Coordinates of C-alpha atoms in Angstrom, one line a residue:
X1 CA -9.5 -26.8 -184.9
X2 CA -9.6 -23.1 -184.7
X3 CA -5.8 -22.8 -186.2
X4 CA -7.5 -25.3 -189.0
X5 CA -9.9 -23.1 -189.4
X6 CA -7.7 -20.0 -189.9
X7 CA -5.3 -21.9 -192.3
X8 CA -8.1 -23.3 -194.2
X9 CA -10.2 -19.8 -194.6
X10 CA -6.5 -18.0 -195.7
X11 CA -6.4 -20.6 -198.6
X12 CA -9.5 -20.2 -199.5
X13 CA -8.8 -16.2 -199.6
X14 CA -5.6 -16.8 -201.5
X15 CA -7.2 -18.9 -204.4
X16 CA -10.3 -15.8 -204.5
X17 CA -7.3 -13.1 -204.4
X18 CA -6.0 -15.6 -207.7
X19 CA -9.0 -15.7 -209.6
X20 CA -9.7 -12.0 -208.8
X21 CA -6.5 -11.2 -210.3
X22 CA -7.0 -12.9 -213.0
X23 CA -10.5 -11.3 -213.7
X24 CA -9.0 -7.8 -213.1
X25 CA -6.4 -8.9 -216.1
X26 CA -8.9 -10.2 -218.4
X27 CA -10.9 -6.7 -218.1
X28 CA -8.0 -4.6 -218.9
X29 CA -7.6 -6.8 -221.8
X30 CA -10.6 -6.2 -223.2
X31 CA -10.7 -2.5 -222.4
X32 CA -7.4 -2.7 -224.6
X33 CA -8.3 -4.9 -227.3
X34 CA -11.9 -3.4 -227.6
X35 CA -11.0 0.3 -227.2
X36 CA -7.2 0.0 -228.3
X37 CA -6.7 1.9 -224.2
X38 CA -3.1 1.4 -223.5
X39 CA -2.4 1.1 -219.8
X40 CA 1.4 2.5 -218.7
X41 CA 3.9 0.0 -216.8
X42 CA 3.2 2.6 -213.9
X43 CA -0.5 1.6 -213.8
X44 CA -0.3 -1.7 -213.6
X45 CA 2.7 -1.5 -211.0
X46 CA 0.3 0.5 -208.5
X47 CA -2.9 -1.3 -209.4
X48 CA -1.9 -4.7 -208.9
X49 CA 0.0 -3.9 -205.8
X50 CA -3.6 -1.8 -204.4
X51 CA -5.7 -4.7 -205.0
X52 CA -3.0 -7.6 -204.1
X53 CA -3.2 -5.2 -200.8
X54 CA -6.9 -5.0 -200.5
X55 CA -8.0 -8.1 -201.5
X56 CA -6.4 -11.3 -199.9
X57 CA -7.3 -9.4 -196.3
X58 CA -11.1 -8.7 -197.7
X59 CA -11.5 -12.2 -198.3
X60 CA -10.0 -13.2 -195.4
X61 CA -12.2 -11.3 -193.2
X62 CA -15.3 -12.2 -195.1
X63 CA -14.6 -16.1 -194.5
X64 CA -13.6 -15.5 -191.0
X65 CA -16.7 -13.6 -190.4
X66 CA -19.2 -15.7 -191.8
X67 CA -17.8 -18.8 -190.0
X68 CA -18.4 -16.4 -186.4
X69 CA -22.1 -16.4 -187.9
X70 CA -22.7 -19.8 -188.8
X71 CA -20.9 -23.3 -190.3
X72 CA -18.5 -22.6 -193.0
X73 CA -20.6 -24.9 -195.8
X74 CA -19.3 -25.3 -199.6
X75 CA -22.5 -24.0 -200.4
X76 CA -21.9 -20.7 -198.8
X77 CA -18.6 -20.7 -200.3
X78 CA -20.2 -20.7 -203.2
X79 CA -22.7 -17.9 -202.8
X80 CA -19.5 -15.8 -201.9
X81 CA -17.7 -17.0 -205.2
X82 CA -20.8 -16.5 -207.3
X83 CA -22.3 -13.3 -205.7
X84 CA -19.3 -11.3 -205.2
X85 CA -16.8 -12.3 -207.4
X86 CA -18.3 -14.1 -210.6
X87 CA -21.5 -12.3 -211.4
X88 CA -20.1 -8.8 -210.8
X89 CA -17.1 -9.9 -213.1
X90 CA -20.1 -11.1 -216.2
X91 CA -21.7 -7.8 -215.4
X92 CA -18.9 -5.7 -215.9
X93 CA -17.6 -8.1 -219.4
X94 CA -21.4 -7.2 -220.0
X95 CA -21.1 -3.5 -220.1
X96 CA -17.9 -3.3 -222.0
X97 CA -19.1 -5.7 -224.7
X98 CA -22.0 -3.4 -225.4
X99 CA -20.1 -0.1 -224.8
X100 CA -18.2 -2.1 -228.4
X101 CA -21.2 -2.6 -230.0
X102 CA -21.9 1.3 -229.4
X103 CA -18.5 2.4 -230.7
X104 CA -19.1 0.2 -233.8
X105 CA -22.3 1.4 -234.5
X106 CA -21.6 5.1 -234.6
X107 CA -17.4 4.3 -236.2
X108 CA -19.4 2.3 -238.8
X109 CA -16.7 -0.3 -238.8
X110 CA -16.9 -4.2 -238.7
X111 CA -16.0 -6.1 -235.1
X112 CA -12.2 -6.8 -234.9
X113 CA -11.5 -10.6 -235.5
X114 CA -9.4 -10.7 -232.1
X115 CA -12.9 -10.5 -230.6
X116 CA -13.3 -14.2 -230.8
X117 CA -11.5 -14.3 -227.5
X118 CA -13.1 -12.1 -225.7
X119 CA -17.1 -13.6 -226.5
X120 CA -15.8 -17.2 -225.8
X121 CA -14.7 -17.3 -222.8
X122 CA -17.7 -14.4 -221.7
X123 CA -20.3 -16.7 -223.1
X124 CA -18.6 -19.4 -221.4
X125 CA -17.8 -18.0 -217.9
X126 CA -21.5 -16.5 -217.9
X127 CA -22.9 -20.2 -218.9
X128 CA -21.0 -21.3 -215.9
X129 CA -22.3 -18.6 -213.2
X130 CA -25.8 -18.6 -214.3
X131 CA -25.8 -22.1 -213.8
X132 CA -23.8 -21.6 -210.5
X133 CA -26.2 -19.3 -209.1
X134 CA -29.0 -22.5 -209.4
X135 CA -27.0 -24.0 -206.4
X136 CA -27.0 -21.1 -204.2
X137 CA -29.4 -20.2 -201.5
X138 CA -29.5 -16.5 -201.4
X139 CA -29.0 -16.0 -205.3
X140 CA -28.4 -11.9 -205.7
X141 CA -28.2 -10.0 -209.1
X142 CA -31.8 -11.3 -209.5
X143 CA -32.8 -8.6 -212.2
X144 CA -29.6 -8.8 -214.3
X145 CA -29.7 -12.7 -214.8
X146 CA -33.3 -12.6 -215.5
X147 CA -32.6 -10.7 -218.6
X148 CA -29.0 -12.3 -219.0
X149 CA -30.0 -15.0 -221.7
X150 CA -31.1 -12.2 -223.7
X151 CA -28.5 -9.9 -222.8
X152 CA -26.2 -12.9 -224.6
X153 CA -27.8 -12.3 -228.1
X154 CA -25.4 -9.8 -228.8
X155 CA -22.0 -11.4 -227.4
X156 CA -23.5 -14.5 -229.7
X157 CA -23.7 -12.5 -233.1
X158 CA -20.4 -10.5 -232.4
X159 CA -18.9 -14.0 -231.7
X160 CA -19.9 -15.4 -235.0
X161 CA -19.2 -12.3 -237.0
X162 CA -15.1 -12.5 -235.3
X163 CA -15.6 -15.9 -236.8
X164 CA -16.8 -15.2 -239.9
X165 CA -13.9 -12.5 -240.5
X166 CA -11.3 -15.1 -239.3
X167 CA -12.4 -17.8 -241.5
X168 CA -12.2 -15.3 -244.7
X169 CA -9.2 -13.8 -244.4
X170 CA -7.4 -16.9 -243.0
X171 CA -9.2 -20.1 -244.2
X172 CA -9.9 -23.1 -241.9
X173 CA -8.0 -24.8 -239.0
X174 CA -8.6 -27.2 -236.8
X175 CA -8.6 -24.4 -234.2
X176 CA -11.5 -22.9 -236.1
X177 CA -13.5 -25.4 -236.7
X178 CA -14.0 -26.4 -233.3
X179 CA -14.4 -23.2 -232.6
X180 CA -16.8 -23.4 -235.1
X181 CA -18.2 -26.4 -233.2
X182 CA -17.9 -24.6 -229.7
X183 CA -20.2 -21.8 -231.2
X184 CA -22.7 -23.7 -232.4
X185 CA -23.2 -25.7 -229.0
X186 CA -23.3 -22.1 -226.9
X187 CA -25.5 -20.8 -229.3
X188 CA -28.1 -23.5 -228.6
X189 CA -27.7 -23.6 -225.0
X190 CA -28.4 -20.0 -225.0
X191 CA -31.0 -20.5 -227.4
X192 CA -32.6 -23.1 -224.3
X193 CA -32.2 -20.4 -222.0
X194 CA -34.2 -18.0 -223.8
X195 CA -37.1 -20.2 -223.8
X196 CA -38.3 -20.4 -220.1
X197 CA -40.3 -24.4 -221.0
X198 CA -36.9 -25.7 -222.7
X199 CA -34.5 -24.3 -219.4
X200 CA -33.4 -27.8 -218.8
X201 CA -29.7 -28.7 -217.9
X202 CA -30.6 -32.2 -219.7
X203 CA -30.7 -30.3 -222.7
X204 CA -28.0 -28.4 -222.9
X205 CA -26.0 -31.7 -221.6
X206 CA -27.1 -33.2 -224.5
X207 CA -26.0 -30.6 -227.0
X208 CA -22.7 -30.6 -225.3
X209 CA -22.3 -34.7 -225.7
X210 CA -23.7 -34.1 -229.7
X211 CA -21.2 -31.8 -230.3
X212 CA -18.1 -33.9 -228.7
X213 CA -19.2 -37.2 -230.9
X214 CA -19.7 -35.5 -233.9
X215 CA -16.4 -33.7 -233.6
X216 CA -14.3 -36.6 -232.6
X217 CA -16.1 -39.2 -234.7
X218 CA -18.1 -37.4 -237.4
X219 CA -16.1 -34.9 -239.0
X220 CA -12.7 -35.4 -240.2
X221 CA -11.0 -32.0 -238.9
X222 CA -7.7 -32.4 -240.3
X223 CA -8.4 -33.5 -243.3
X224 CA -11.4 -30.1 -244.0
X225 CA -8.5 -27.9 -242.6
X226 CA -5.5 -29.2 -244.6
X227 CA -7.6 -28.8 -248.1
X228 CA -8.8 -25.4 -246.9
X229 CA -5.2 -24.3 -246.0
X230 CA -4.2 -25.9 -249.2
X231 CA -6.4 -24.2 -251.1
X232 CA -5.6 -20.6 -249.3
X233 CA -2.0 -21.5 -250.1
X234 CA -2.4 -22.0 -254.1
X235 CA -4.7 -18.6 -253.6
X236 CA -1.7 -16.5 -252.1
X237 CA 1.0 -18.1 -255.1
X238 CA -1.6 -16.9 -257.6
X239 CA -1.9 -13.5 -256.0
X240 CA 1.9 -13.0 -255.7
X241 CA 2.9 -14.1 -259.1
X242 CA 5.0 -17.3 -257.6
X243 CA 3.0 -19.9 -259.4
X244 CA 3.2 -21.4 -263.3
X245 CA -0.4 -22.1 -263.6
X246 CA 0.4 -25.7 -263.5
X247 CA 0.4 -26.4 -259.6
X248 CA 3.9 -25.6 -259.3
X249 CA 6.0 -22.7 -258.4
X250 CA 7.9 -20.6 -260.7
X251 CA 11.5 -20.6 -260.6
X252 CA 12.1 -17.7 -262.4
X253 CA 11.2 -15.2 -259.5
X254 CA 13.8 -12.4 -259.0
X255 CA 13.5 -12.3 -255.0
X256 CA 15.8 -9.8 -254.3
X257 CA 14.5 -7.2 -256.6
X258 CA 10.8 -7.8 -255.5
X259 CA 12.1 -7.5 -252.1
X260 CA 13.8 -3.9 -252.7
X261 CA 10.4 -2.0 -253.3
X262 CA 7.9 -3.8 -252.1
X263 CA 4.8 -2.4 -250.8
X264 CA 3.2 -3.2 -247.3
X265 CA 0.3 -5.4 -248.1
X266 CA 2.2 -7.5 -250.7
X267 CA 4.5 -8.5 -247.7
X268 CA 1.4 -8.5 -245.2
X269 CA 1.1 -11.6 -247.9
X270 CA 4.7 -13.1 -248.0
X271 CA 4.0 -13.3 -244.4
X272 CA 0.9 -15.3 -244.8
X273 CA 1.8 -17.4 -247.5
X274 CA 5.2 -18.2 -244.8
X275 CA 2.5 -19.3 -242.3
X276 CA 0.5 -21.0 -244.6
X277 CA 3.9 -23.0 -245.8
X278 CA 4.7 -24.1 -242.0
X279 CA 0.9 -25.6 -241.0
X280 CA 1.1 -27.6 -244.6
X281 CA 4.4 -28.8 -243.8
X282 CA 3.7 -29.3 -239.8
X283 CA 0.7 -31.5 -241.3
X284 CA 2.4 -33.6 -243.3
X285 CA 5.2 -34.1 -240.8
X286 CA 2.8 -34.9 -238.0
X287 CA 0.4 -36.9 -240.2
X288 CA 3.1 -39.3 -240.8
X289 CA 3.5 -38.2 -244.5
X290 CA 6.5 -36.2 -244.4

């Protein structure tokens, strides 16, 4: 029982070590994307070797010594997970987010679109702890998460403006619009949250269950992203010069001589008008239509 025991506490250090490691990475990504900090091969060589080091052991001992204590349960697993893992994790997302919305404010630029993965899976992860935390016995980070549903305001509104820039400079997807979807249903669980007499898990169930019929019985997403890529794509043959003004594309174009000087952004647009060309043509073929 006691070699079980050991076996069964290193497994449960090695998946921890995992997801700690994978947490660590999702950080330094956002450091980079958010505030363009390029890390050196070097760096991540000794970093990820120190805490590979450091942390499988740490976890090890913390298992090993709370079973010396008292019964291993999956709820004290759980207030490890949750305690010292997960919430310091949202806390730290939480600080670089609005350390961005700082550097915004005083560059005066708008959020990058790239953002859009970084909010998501913050305002998803944090959804997820804060209702993990509900389960535990000795909760900690009491005075962060009793301000954290307002804290999420501003994750929400740079969420929707990296959506907002995505949709306009590349049209609709099916991607999009359920991300579109996705956004809408984390907006109004937060929204629950916020209000202390609506901070039912019924509710926010609810939304969730809305927001998967509507999307996979209501609203035709391949049909709303095909017209909206089709329309983008007439857009970009207008732009270029490529089109006849009839719905069909010249076949006068000189290629090679507009190929020899041409400027940055006009081929920032071949480039789109290319991608644009593969989804219409990966619809059709997938559709059946082809």
């Amino acid at each position: 029982y006691r070699n079980f025991t050991n076996l069964f506490h290193l497994g449960l250090a090695t998946m921890v070590w995992l997801l700690v490691f994978g947490l660590v990475a999702a950080i330094l990504f956002t450091i980079t994307t958010l505030f363009n900090v390029e890390f050196s091969d070097s760096f991540y060589e000794h970093f990820y070797t120190s805490l590979g080091i450091f942390t499988l052991p740490l976890f090890f001992l913390v298992f090993q010594q709370r079973q010396a204590k008292s019964e291993m349960t999956l709820n004290r697993i759980f207030e490890i997970l949750v305690n010292f893992v997960l919430a310091p994790a949202l806390m730290i997302f939480t600080v670089l987010l609005y350390a961005y919305v700082v550097q915004i404010i005083f560059e005066g630029v708008l959020p990058k679109g790239m953002l859009a993965n970084i909010t998501l899976p913050y305002l998803l992860g944090g959804l997820g702890v804060y209702a993990l935390r509900s389960i535990c016995a000795k909760a900690r980070w009491e005075t962060f998460f009793k301000f954290y549903p307002y804290l999420s305001i501003v994750p929400i509104v740079l969420l929707w403006l990296a959506i907002d820039r995505r949709i306009s400079a590349y049209a609709w997807t099916e991607q999009r619009i359920y991300l579109v979807a996705l956004a809408t249903a984390i907006t109004i669980a937060y929204a629950i949250l916020i209000v202390p007499k609506a901070r039912q898990y019924r509710l926010i169930s609810g939304v969730v269950m809305v927001a998967i019929f509507a999307m996979t019985w209501v609203v035709n997403t391949q049909e709303i992203a095909y017209q909206s890529q089709t329309e983008r794509f007439e857009h970009l043959l207008t732009k270029l010069n490529l089109s006849d003004g009839q719905g069909k594309i010249r076949d006068d174009v000189d290629f090679l001589s507009r190929l020899e000087n041409m400027p940055e952004h006009e081929l920032q647009d071949w480039n789109e008008l290319d991608d644009v060309s593969d989804y219409l043509v990966a619809h059709h073929f997938y559709s059946g239509s082809y």
